[in-house]
PDB file of C-alpha atoms in Angstrom:
ATOM      1  CA  UNK A   2      13.546 -11.744 -56.954  1.00  0.00           C
ATOM      2  CA  UNK A   3      16.853 -14.267 -56.292  1.00  0.00           C
ATOM      3  CA  UNK A   4      17.143 -17.620 -58.635  1.00  0.00           C
ATOM      4  CA  UNK A   5      16.806 -19.407 -56.350  1.00  0.00           C
ATOM      5  CA  UNK A   6      13.841 -18.312 -55.527  1.00  0.00           C
ATOM      6  CA  UNK A   7      12.437 -18.533 -58.817  1.00  0.00           C
ATOM      7  CA  UNK A   8      13.711 -21.927 -59.908  1.00  0.00           C
ATOM      8  CA  UNK A   9      11.314 -23.352 -56.718  1.00  0.00           C
ATOM      9  CA  UNK A  10       8.466 -20.736 -57.409  1.00  0.00           C
ATOM     10  CA  UNK A  11       8.566 -22.425 -61.725  1.00  0.00           C
ATOM     11  CA  UNK A  12       9.269 -26.558 -59.851  1.00  0.00           C
ATOM     12  CA  UNK A  13       6.215 -26.096 -57.758  1.00  0.00           C
ATOM     13  CA  UNK A  14       3.881 -24.949 -60.466  1.00  0.00           C
ATOM     14  CA  UNK A  15       5.391 -26.935 -63.231  1.00  0.00           C
ATOM     15  CA  UNK A  16       4.890 -30.200 -60.858  1.00  0.00           C
ATOM     16  CA  UNK A  17       1.246 -30.268 -60.747  1.00  0.00           C
ATOM     17  CA  UNK A  18       1.010 -29.195 -64.336  1.00  0.00           C
ATOM     18  CA  UNK A  19       2.952 -32.552 -65.621  1.00  0.00           C
ATOM     19  CA  UNK A  20       0.977 -34.395 -63.134  1.00  0.00           C
ATOM     20  CA  UNK A  21      -2.101 -32.914 -65.049  1.00  0.00           C
ATOM     21  CA  UNK A  22      -0.975 -33.382 -68.424  1.00  0.00           C
ATOM     22  CA  UNK A  23       0.155 -36.731 -67.932  1.00  0.00           C
ATOM     23  CA  UNK A  24      -3.265 -37.639 -65.700  1.00  0.00           C
ATOM     24  CA  UNK A  25      -5.466 -36.400 -68.968  1.00  0.00           C
ATOM     25  CA  UNK A  26      -2.677 -38.708 -72.211  1.00  0.00           C
ATOM     26  CA  UNK A  27      -2.859 -41.854 -69.913  1.00  0.00           C
ATOM     27  CA  UNK A  28      -6.731 -40.781 -69.623  1.00  0.00           C
ATOM     28  CA  UNK A  29      -7.848 -40.351 -73.678  1.00  0.00           C
ATOM     29  CA  UNK A  30      -5.151 -43.429 -74.068  1.00  0.00           C
ATOM     30  CA  UNK A  31      -6.571 -45.486 -71.988  1.00  0.00           C
ATOM     31  CA  UNK A  32     -10.324 -44.812 -72.908  1.00  0.00           C
ATOM     32  CA  UNK A  33     -10.582 -43.197 -76.071  1.00  0.00           C
ATOM     33  CA  UNK A  34     -13.395 -40.971 -76.672  1.00  0.00           C
ATOM     34  CA  UNK A  35     -14.415 -40.505 -73.069  1.00  0.00           C
ATOM     35  CA  UNK A  36     -11.946 -39.325 -72.635  1.00  0.00           C
ATOM     36  CA  UNK A  37     -11.319 -36.715 -74.798  1.00  0.00           C
ATOM     37  CA  UNK A  38     -12.525 -33.720 -75.159  1.00  0.00           C
ATOM     38  CA  UNK A  39     -16.808 -33.356 -74.635  1.00  0.00           C
ATOM     39  CA  UNK A  40     -15.831 -37.464 -72.756  1.00  0.00           C
ATOM     40  CA  UNK A  41     -17.707 -38.128 -70.010  1.00  0.00           C
ATOM     41  CA  UNK A  42     -14.673 -39.156 -68.017  1.00  0.00           C
ATOM     42  CA  UNK A  43     -12.880 -36.274 -69.309  1.00  0.00           C
ATOM     43  CA  UNK A  44     -15.367 -34.232 -68.200  1.00  0.00           C
ATOM     44  CA  UNK A  45     -15.158 -35.864 -64.740  1.00  0.00           C
ATOM     45  CA  UNK A  46     -11.471 -35.443 -64.587  1.00  0.00           C
ATOM     46  CA  UNK A  47     -12.037 -31.974 -65.343  1.00  0.00           C
ATOM     47  CA  UNK A  48     -14.262 -30.925 -62.154  1.00  0.00           C
ATOM     48  CA  UNK A  49     -11.333 -32.375 -60.051  1.00  0.00           C
ATOM     49  CA  UNK A  50      -8.464 -30.801 -61.408  1.00  0.00           C
ATOM     50  CA  UNK A  51      -9.965 -28.228 -61.213  1.00  0.00           C
ATOM     51  CA  UNK A  52     -11.831 -27.648 -58.038  1.00  0.00           C
ATOM     52  CA  UNK A  53      -8.731 -28.429 -56.243  1.00  0.00           C
ATOM     53  CA  UNK A  54      -7.291 -25.554 -58.068  1.00  0.00           C
ATOM     54  CA  UNK A  55      -9.925 -23.741 -56.697  1.00  0.00           C
ATOM     55  CA  UNK A  56      -9.458 -24.442 -53.019  1.00  0.00           C
ATOM     56  CA  UNK A  57      -5.814 -24.350 -53.416  1.00  0.00           C
ATOM     57  CA  UNK A  58      -6.589 -20.953 -54.551  1.00  0.00           C
ATOM     58  CA  UNK A  59      -9.152 -19.990 -51.133  1.00  0.00           C
ATOM     59  CA  UNK A  60      -6.176 -21.165 -49.536  1.00  0.00           C
ATOM     60  CA  UNK A  61      -3.502 -19.485 -50.503  1.00  0.00           C
ATOM     61  CA  UNK A  62      -6.609 -16.363 -49.879  1.00  0.00           C
ATOM     62  CA  UNK A  63      -6.950 -16.917 -46.661  1.00  0.00           C
ATOM     63  CA  UNK A  64     -10.589 -18.278 -46.673  1.00  0.00           C
ATOM     64  CA  UNK A  65     -11.764 -21.932 -46.748  1.00  0.00           C
ATOM     65  CA  UNK A  66     -11.040 -24.302 -49.501  1.00  0.00           C
ATOM     66  CA  UNK A  67     -14.187 -25.655 -49.674  1.00  0.00           C
ATOM     67  CA  UNK A  68     -15.521 -21.872 -51.048  1.00  0.00           C
ATOM     68  CA  UNK A  69     -13.105 -22.443 -53.832  1.00  0.00           C
ATOM     69  CA  UNK A  70     -14.212 -25.880 -55.019  1.00  0.00           C
ATOM     70  CA  UNK A  71     -17.638 -24.127 -54.735  1.00  0.00           C
ATOM     71  CA  UNK A  72     -16.675 -21.087 -57.273  1.00  0.00           C
ATOM     72  CA  UNK A  73     -15.235 -23.874 -59.910  1.00  0.00           C
ATOM     73  CA  UNK A  74     -18.094 -25.922 -59.758  1.00  0.00           C
ATOM     74  CA  UNK A  75     -20.793 -23.072 -60.556  1.00  0.00           C
ATOM     75  CA  UNK A  76     -18.094 -21.679 -63.222  1.00  0.00           C
ATOM     76  CA  UNK A  77     -17.877 -25.192 -65.044  1.00  0.00           C
ATOM     77  CA  UNK A  78     -21.509 -25.882 -64.521  1.00  0.00           C
ATOM     78  CA  UNK A  79     -22.729 -22.217 -65.833  1.00  0.00           C
ATOM     79  CA  UNK A  80     -20.239 -20.635 -68.012  1.00  0.00           C
ATOM     80  CA  UNK A  81     -21.213 -20.946 -71.802  1.00  0.00           C
ATOM     81  CA  UNK A  82     -18.447 -23.020 -73.391  1.00  0.00           C
ATOM     82  CA  UNK A  83     -17.440 -25.217 -70.660  1.00  0.00           C
ATOM     83  CA  UNK A  84     -20.874 -25.735 -69.171  1.00  0.00           C
ATOM     84  CA  UNK A  85     -21.320 -27.115 -73.024  1.00  0.00           C
ATOM     85  CA  UNK A  86     -18.118 -29.240 -72.873  1.00  0.00           C
ATOM     86  CA  UNK A  87     -17.505 -30.234 -68.736  1.00  0.00           C
ATOM     87  CA  UNK A  88     -20.804 -29.538 -66.511  1.00  0.00           C
ATOM     88  CA  UNK A  89     -23.374 -30.969 -69.164  1.00  0.00           C
ATOM     89  CA  UNK A  90     -21.270 -33.707 -70.227  1.00  0.00           C
ATOM     90  CA  UNK A  91     -21.709 -35.298 -66.384  1.00  0.00           C
ATOM     91  CA  UNK A  92     -24.511 -38.149 -66.428  1.00  0.00           C
ATOM     92  CA  UNK A  93     -27.136 -37.830 -64.011  1.00  0.00           C
ATOM     93  CA  UNK A  94     -26.838 -41.232 -62.311  1.00  0.00           C
ATOM     94  CA  UNK A  95     -22.904 -41.069 -62.263  1.00  0.00           C
ATOM     95  CA  UNK A  96     -23.019 -37.875 -60.477  1.00  0.00           C
ATOM     96  CA  UNK A  97     -25.908 -39.234 -57.881  1.00  0.00           C
ATOM     97  CA  UNK A  98     -23.397 -41.956 -57.273  1.00  0.00           C
ATOM     98  CA  UNK A  99     -20.074 -40.225 -56.646  1.00  0.00           C
ATOM     99  CA  UNK A 100     -22.243 -37.741 -53.988  1.00  0.00           C
ATOM    100  CA  UNK A 101     -23.763 -41.149 -52.316  1.00  0.00           C
ATOM    101  CA  UNK A 102     -19.722 -42.132 -51.988  1.00  0.00           C
ATOM    102  CA  UNK A 103     -18.367 -38.579 -51.002  1.00  0.00           C
ATOM    103  CA  UNK A 104     -21.014 -38.931 -48.087  1.00  0.00           C
ATOM    104  CA  UNK A 105     -19.956 -42.384 -46.965  1.00  0.00           C
ATOM    105  CA  UNK A 106     -16.454 -41.449 -47.220  1.00  0.00           C
ATOM    106  CA  UNK A 107     -16.189 -38.762 -45.073  1.00  0.00           C
ATOM    107  CA  UNK A 108     -18.979 -40.647 -41.950  1.00  0.00           C
ATOM    108  CA  UNK A 109     -16.698 -43.756 -42.559  1.00  0.00           C
ATOM    109  CA  UNK A 110     -13.578 -41.036 -41.245  1.00  0.00           C
ATOM    110  CA  UNK A 111     -16.174 -39.462 -38.218  1.00  0.00           C
ATOM    111  CA  UNK A 112     -16.779 -43.088 -37.143  1.00  0.00           C
ATOM    112  CA  UNK A 113     -12.829 -44.235 -37.607  1.00  0.00           C
ATOM    113  CA  UNK A 114     -11.813 -40.778 -35.643  1.00  0.00           C
ATOM    114  CA  UNK A 115     -15.469 -41.041 -33.013  1.00  0.00           C
ATOM    115  CA  UNK A 116     -13.961 -41.245 -29.615  1.00  0.00           C
ATOM    116  CA  UNK A 117     -17.130 -43.432 -27.411  1.00  0.00           C
ATOM    117  CA  UNK A 118     -16.176 -42.735 -24.073  1.00  0.00           C
ATOM    118  CA  UNK A 119     -16.992 -39.182 -25.122  1.00  0.00           C
ATOM    119  CA  UNK A 120     -19.911 -39.536 -26.587  1.00  0.00           C
ATOM    120  CA  UNK A 121     -21.659 -41.705 -23.856  1.00  0.00           C
ATOM    121  CA  UNK A 122     -20.657 -39.371 -21.446  1.00  0.00           C
ATOM    122  CA  UNK A 123     -22.407 -36.455 -23.311  1.00  0.00           C
ATOM    123  CA  UNK A 124     -24.932 -38.473 -24.669  1.00  0.00           C
ATOM    124  CA  UNK A 125     -27.658 -36.264 -23.706  1.00  0.00           C
ATOM    125  CA  UNK A 126     -25.758 -32.930 -24.341  1.00  0.00           C
ATOM    126  CA  UNK A 127     -25.522 -34.523 -28.410  1.00  0.00           C
ATOM    127  CA  UNK A 128     -29.232 -35.567 -28.015  1.00  0.00           C
ATOM    128  CA  UNK A 129     -29.881 -31.646 -27.184  1.00  0.00           C
ATOM    129  CA  UNK A 130     -27.079 -30.635 -29.805  1.00  0.00           C
ATOM    130  CA  UNK A 131     -29.349 -32.529 -32.257  1.00  0.00           C
ATOM    131  CA  UNK A 132     -32.743 -31.670 -31.243  1.00  0.00           C
ATOM    132  CA  UNK A 133     -32.889 -27.949 -30.085  1.00  0.00           C
ATOM    133  CA  UNK A 134     -31.153 -26.375 -33.210  1.00  0.00           C
ATOM    134  CA  UNK A 135     -32.902 -28.047 -35.647  1.00  0.00           C
ATOM    135  CA  UNK A 136     -35.982 -27.308 -34.700  1.00  0.00           C
ATOM    136  CA  UNK A 137     -35.583 -23.754 -33.483  1.00  0.00           C
ATOM    137  CA  UNK A 138     -34.259 -23.211 -37.134  1.00  0.00           C
ATOM    138  CA  UNK A 139     -37.200 -24.542 -39.388  1.00  0.00           C
ATOM    139  CA  UNK A 140     -39.753 -23.298 -36.982  1.00  0.00           C
ATOM    140  CA  UNK A 141     -37.956 -19.452 -37.384  1.00  0.00           C
ATOM    141  CA  UNK A 142     -37.410 -19.763 -41.249  1.00  0.00           C
ATOM    142  CA  UNK A 143     -41.142 -21.053 -41.501  1.00  0.00           C
ATOM    143  CA  UNK A 144     -42.541 -18.694 -39.766  1.00  0.00           C
ATOM    144  CA  UNK A 145     -40.789 -16.095 -42.257  1.00  0.00           C
ATOM    145  CA  UNK A 146     -41.852 -18.102 -45.211  1.00  0.00           C
ATOM    146  CA  UNK A 147     -45.710 -17.587 -43.838  1.00  0.00           C
ATOM    147  CA  UNK A 148     -44.822 -14.096 -42.777  1.00  0.00           C
ATOM    148  CA  UNK A 149     -43.038 -12.431 -45.338  1.00  0.00           C
ATOM    149  CA  UNK A 150     -43.498 -15.088 -48.993  1.00  0.00           C
ATOM    150  CA  UNK A 151     -47.234 -15.848 -47.663  1.00  0.00           C
ATOM    151  CA  UNK A 152     -46.499 -19.534 -47.829  1.00  0.00           C
ATOM    152  CA  UNK A 153     -49.781 -21.535 -46.475  1.00  0.00           C
ATOM    153  CA  UNK A 154     -48.197 -23.318 -43.050  1.00  0.00           C
ATOM    154  CA  UNK A 155     -47.267 -26.758 -44.590  1.00  0.00           C
ATOM    155  CA  UNK A 156     -45.066 -25.569 -47.258  1.00  0.00           C
ATOM    156  CA  UNK A 157     -43.313 -23.142 -44.257  1.00  0.00           C
ATOM    157  CA  UNK A 158     -42.537 -25.920 -42.273  1.00  0.00           C
ATOM    158  CA  UNK A 159     -41.437 -28.214 -45.199  1.00  0.00           C
ATOM    159  CA  UNK A 160     -39.036 -24.713 -45.955  1.00  0.00           C
ATOM    160  CA  UNK A 161     -38.193 -24.552 -42.730  1.00  0.00           C
ATOM    161  CA  UNK A 162     -36.563 -28.235 -42.295  1.00  0.00           C
ATOM    162  CA  UNK A 163     -34.951 -28.049 -45.292  1.00  0.00           C
ATOM    163  CA  UNK A 164     -32.788 -24.530 -44.582  1.00  0.00           C
ATOM    164  CA  UNK A 165     -32.476 -26.385 -40.960  1.00  0.00           C
ATOM    165  CA  UNK A 166     -30.176 -29.498 -42.012  1.00  0.00           C
ATOM    166  CA  UNK A 167     -26.657 -28.859 -41.982  1.00  0.00           C
ATOM    167  CA  UNK A 168     -24.251 -30.665 -44.521  1.00  0.00           C
ATOM    168  CA  UNK A 169     -21.437 -33.161 -42.895  1.00  0.00           C
ATOM    169  CA  UNK A 170     -19.663 -32.079 -46.167  1.00  0.00           C
ATOM    170  CA  UNK A 171     -19.180 -28.964 -44.233  1.00  0.00           C
ATOM    171  CA  UNK A 172     -19.236 -29.538 -40.982  1.00  0.00           C
ATOM    172  CA  UNK A 173     -17.486 -32.953 -40.342  1.00  0.00           C
ATOM    173  CA  UNK A 174     -14.217 -32.176 -42.025  1.00  0.00           C
ATOM    174  CA  UNK A 175     -13.887 -28.788 -40.267  1.00  0.00           C
ATOM    175  CA  UNK A 176     -14.185 -30.726 -36.824  1.00  0.00           C
ATOM    176  CA  UNK A 177     -11.884 -33.420 -37.968  1.00  0.00           C
ATOM    177  CA  UNK A 178      -8.848 -31.529 -38.663  1.00  0.00           C
ATOM    178  CA  UNK A 179      -9.455 -29.228 -35.804  1.00  0.00           C
ATOM    179  CA  UNK A 180      -9.019 -32.540 -33.897  1.00  0.00           C
ATOM    180  CA  UNK A 181      -5.892 -33.546 -35.807  1.00  0.00           C
ATOM    181  CA  UNK A 182      -4.774 -30.188 -33.996  1.00  0.00           C
ATOM    182  CA  UNK A 183      -5.910 -31.138 -30.837  1.00  0.00           C
ATOM    183  CA  UNK A 184      -8.748 -29.253 -30.350  1.00  0.00           C
ATOM    184  CA  UNK A 185     -11.833 -30.068 -28.069  1.00  0.00           C
ATOM    185  CA  UNK A 186     -10.171 -33.691 -27.779  1.00  0.00           C
ATOM    186  CA  UNK A 187     -10.349 -33.703 -24.020  1.00  0.00           C
ATOM    187  CA  UNK A 188     -13.306 -31.780 -23.360  1.00  0.00           C
ATOM    188  CA  UNK A 189     -15.389 -34.496 -26.068  1.00  0.00           C
ATOM    189  CA  UNK A 190     -16.262 -31.011 -28.287  1.00  0.00           C
ATOM    190  CA  UNK A 191     -15.554 -32.552 -31.457  1.00  0.00           C
ATOM    191  CA  UNK A 192     -17.078 -36.386 -30.640  1.00  0.00           C
ATOM    192  CA  UNK A 193     -20.232 -34.394 -29.904  1.00  0.00           C
ATOM    193  CA  UNK A 194     -20.292 -32.419 -33.246  1.00  0.00           C
ATOM    194  CA  UNK A 195     -19.320 -35.131 -35.426  1.00  0.00           C
ATOM    195  CA  UNK A 196     -21.970 -37.284 -33.549  1.00  0.00           C
ATOM    196  CA  UNK A 197     -24.776 -34.186 -34.148  1.00  0.00           C
ATOM    197  CA  UNK A 198     -24.551 -33.217 -37.422  1.00  0.00           C
ATOM    198  CA  UNK A 199     -25.791 -36.646 -38.826  1.00  0.00           C
ATOM    199  CA  UNK A 200     -28.570 -37.078 -36.232  1.00  0.00           C
ATOM    200  CA  UNK A 201     -29.233 -33.181 -37.129  1.00  0.00           C
ATOM    201  CA  UNK A 202     -30.050 -34.373 -40.689  1.00  0.00           C
ATOM    202  CA  UNK A 203     -31.972 -37.284 -39.611  1.00  0.00           C
ATOM    203  CA  UNK A 204     -34.826 -35.204 -38.459  1.00  0.00           C
ATOM    204  CA  UNK A 205     -34.337 -32.872 -41.013  1.00  0.00           C
ATOM    205  CA  UNK A 206     -35.111 -35.383 -43.779  1.00  0.00           C
ATOM    206  CA  UNK A 207     -37.900 -37.349 -40.217  1.00  0.00           C
ATOM    207  CA  UNK A 208     -39.402 -33.615 -40.485  1.00  0.00           C
ATOM    208  CA  UNK A 209     -39.559 -32.882 -44.540  1.00  0.00           C
ATOM    209  CA  UNK A 210     -41.745 -36.638 -44.585  1.00  0.00           C
ATOM    210  CA  UNK A 211     -44.259 -35.327 -42.718  1.00  0.00           C
ATOM    211  CA  UNK A 212     -44.408 -31.981 -43.708  1.00  0.00           C
ATOM    212  CA  UNK A 213     -44.223 -33.210 -46.973  1.00  0.00           C
ATOM    213  CA  UNK A 214     -47.566 -35.800 -46.509  1.00  0.00           C
ATOM    214  CA  UNK A 215     -49.429 -32.875 -45.541  1.00  0.00           C
ATOM    215  CA  UNK A 216     -48.352 -30.869 -48.081  1.00  0.00           C
ATOM    216  CA  UNK A 217     -49.108 -33.151 -50.725  1.00  0.00           C
ATOM    217  CA  UNK A 218     -52.147 -35.298 -50.668  1.00  0.00           C
ATOM    218  CA  UNK A 219     -51.701 -39.223 -51.802  1.00  0.00           C
ATOM    219  CA  UNK A 220     -55.118 -39.757 -52.634  1.00  0.00           C
ATOM    220  CA  UNK A 221     -56.162 -42.483 -50.652  1.00  0.00           C
ATOM    221  CA  UNK A 222     -57.823 -40.365 -48.285  1.00  0.00           C
ATOM    222  CA  UNK A 223     -57.009 -39.850 -44.647  1.00  0.00           C
ATOM    223  CA  UNK A 224     -55.408 -43.714 -44.068  1.00  0.00           C
ATOM    224  CA  UNK A 225     -53.067 -43.557 -46.920  1.00  0.00           C
ATOM    225  CA  UNK A 226     -52.137 -39.633 -44.961  1.00  0.00           C
ATOM    226  CA  UNK A 227     -51.409 -41.158 -41.791  1.00  0.00           C
ATOM    227  CA  UNK A 228     -49.137 -44.617 -43.312  1.00  0.00           C
ATOM    228  CA  UNK A 229     -47.092 -41.457 -44.895  1.00  0.00           C
ATOM    229  CA  UNK A 230     -46.165 -39.636 -41.865  1.00  0.00           C
ATOM    230  CA  UNK A 231     -46.129 -43.305 -39.688  1.00  0.00           C
ATOM    231  CA  UNK A 232     -43.606 -44.145 -42.737  1.00  0.00           C
ATOM    232  CA  UNK A 233     -40.562 -41.684 -41.626  1.00  0.00           C
ATOM    233  CA  UNK A 234     -39.746 -42.750 -38.299  1.00  0.00           C
ATOM    234  CA  UNK A 235     -40.585 -46.224 -38.952  1.00  0.00           C
ATOM    235  CA  UNK A 236     -37.929 -45.933 -41.776  1.00  0.00           C
ATOM    236  CA  UNK A 237     -35.745 -44.163 -38.971  1.00  0.00           C
ATOM    237  CA  UNK A 238     -36.215 -47.058 -36.066  1.00  0.00           C
ATOM    238  CA  UNK A 239     -36.151 -49.947 -39.189  1.00  0.00           C
ATOM    239  CA  UNK A 240     -32.074 -48.337 -39.862  1.00  0.00           C
ATOM    240  CA  UNK A 241     -31.736 -48.363 -35.819  1.00  0.00           C
ATOM    241  CA  UNK A 242     -32.354 -51.726 -36.012  1.00  0.00           C
ATOM    242  CA  UNK A 243     -30.318 -52.935 -38.671  1.00  0.00           C
ATOM    243  CA  UNK A 244     -27.337 -50.690 -37.325  1.00  0.00           C
ATOM    244  CA  UNK A 245     -27.343 -51.885 -34.320  1.00  0.00           C
ATOM    245  CA  UNK A 246     -27.444 -56.130 -36.076  1.00  0.00           C
ATOM    246  CA  UNK A 247     -24.710 -55.114 -37.656  1.00  0.00           C
ATOM    247  CA  UNK A 248     -22.825 -54.111 -35.075  1.00  0.00           C
ATOM    248  CA  UNK A 249     -23.508 -57.679 -32.764  1.00  0.00           C
ATOM    249  CA  UNK A 250     -22.828 -59.486 -36.145  1.00  0.00           C
ATOM    250  CA  UNK A 251     -19.070 -57.876 -36.232  1.00  0.00           C
ATOM    251  CA  UNK A 252     -18.720 -58.051 -32.773  1.00  0.00           C
ATOM    252  CA  UNK A 253     -20.230 -61.190 -32.548  1.00  0.00           C
ATOM    253  CA  UNK A 254     -17.272 -62.892 -36.169  1.00  0.00           C
ATOM    254  CA  UNK A 255     -14.429 -59.894 -34.801  1.00  0.00           C
ATOM    255  CA  UNK A 256     -14.560 -60.245 -30.771  1.00  0.00           C
ATOM    256  CA  UNK A 257     -12.179 -57.863 -28.819  1.00  0.00           C
ATOM    257  CA  UNK A 258      -9.600 -59.977 -27.256  1.00  0.00           C
ATOM    258  CA  UNK A 259      -8.868 -60.978 -31.088  1.00  0.00           C
ATOM    259  CA  UNK A 260      -8.687 -56.913 -31.836  1.00  0.00           C
ATOM    260  CA  UNK A 261      -5.991 -56.660 -28.984  1.00  0.00           C
ATOM    261  CA  UNK A 262      -4.193 -59.668 -30.238  1.00  0.00           C
ATOM    262  CA  UNK A 263      -3.845 -59.115 -33.209  1.00  0.00           C
ATOM    263  CA  UNK A 264      -2.623 -55.435 -32.655  1.00  0.00           C
ATOM    264  CA  UNK A 265       0.056 -56.314 -29.866  1.00  0.00           C
ATOM    265  CA  UNK A 266       0.808 -59.805 -32.314  1.00  0.00           C
TER     266      UNK A 266
END
């Protein structure tokens, strides 16, 4: 190996290592025990660093980076010694808040790359893309669960809607990456998939809630059962109404003419 090539490889590996050491040192100096090994913030930083390293290794192996991140998370949460000092140190409420924040960022990124004209042209295709695969997967999974596992019918459909839900964290970044490379921009395919992914999840959640109402008795008779069934679509309608009200307020507070003037100025 040539000396120049060897020097380049050493520098390439030394820079991230130096940044990681600096990050852990700064965290310990600022936060104290929480930034030390066994602390909550130390565990979060370990998860971030190791997951990024796993994603980089998967990319070098020509695999999806998400696969390497998942393997890193499984290792940190299940290996005997590491799980005690890293995986078990992450608080449940912190983990829930971080997952919610990550989902918000992913959907916000999808909204910023959204093509309204393409969505208006393909709105019926988006509905079919969200409805048909969701219900078809739920029905097939429910049938297999009832036939092979002997599940009761409500529990089978409960499992079916769990399996049918897709992950925006997997679909949206991949579609946006293809969109940035110019794939599907003229036909609106990227906008169609990005719009159908959250809608698919909403339908899965609604179906799961309705099946859960049939599966678990509420204890308040038929009135309570009907209330549990109607609560799911009512929550969806309320969410859509709240979104429309928020959009109308933004239009009133920030008209399109003002936005164009500010962008030109």
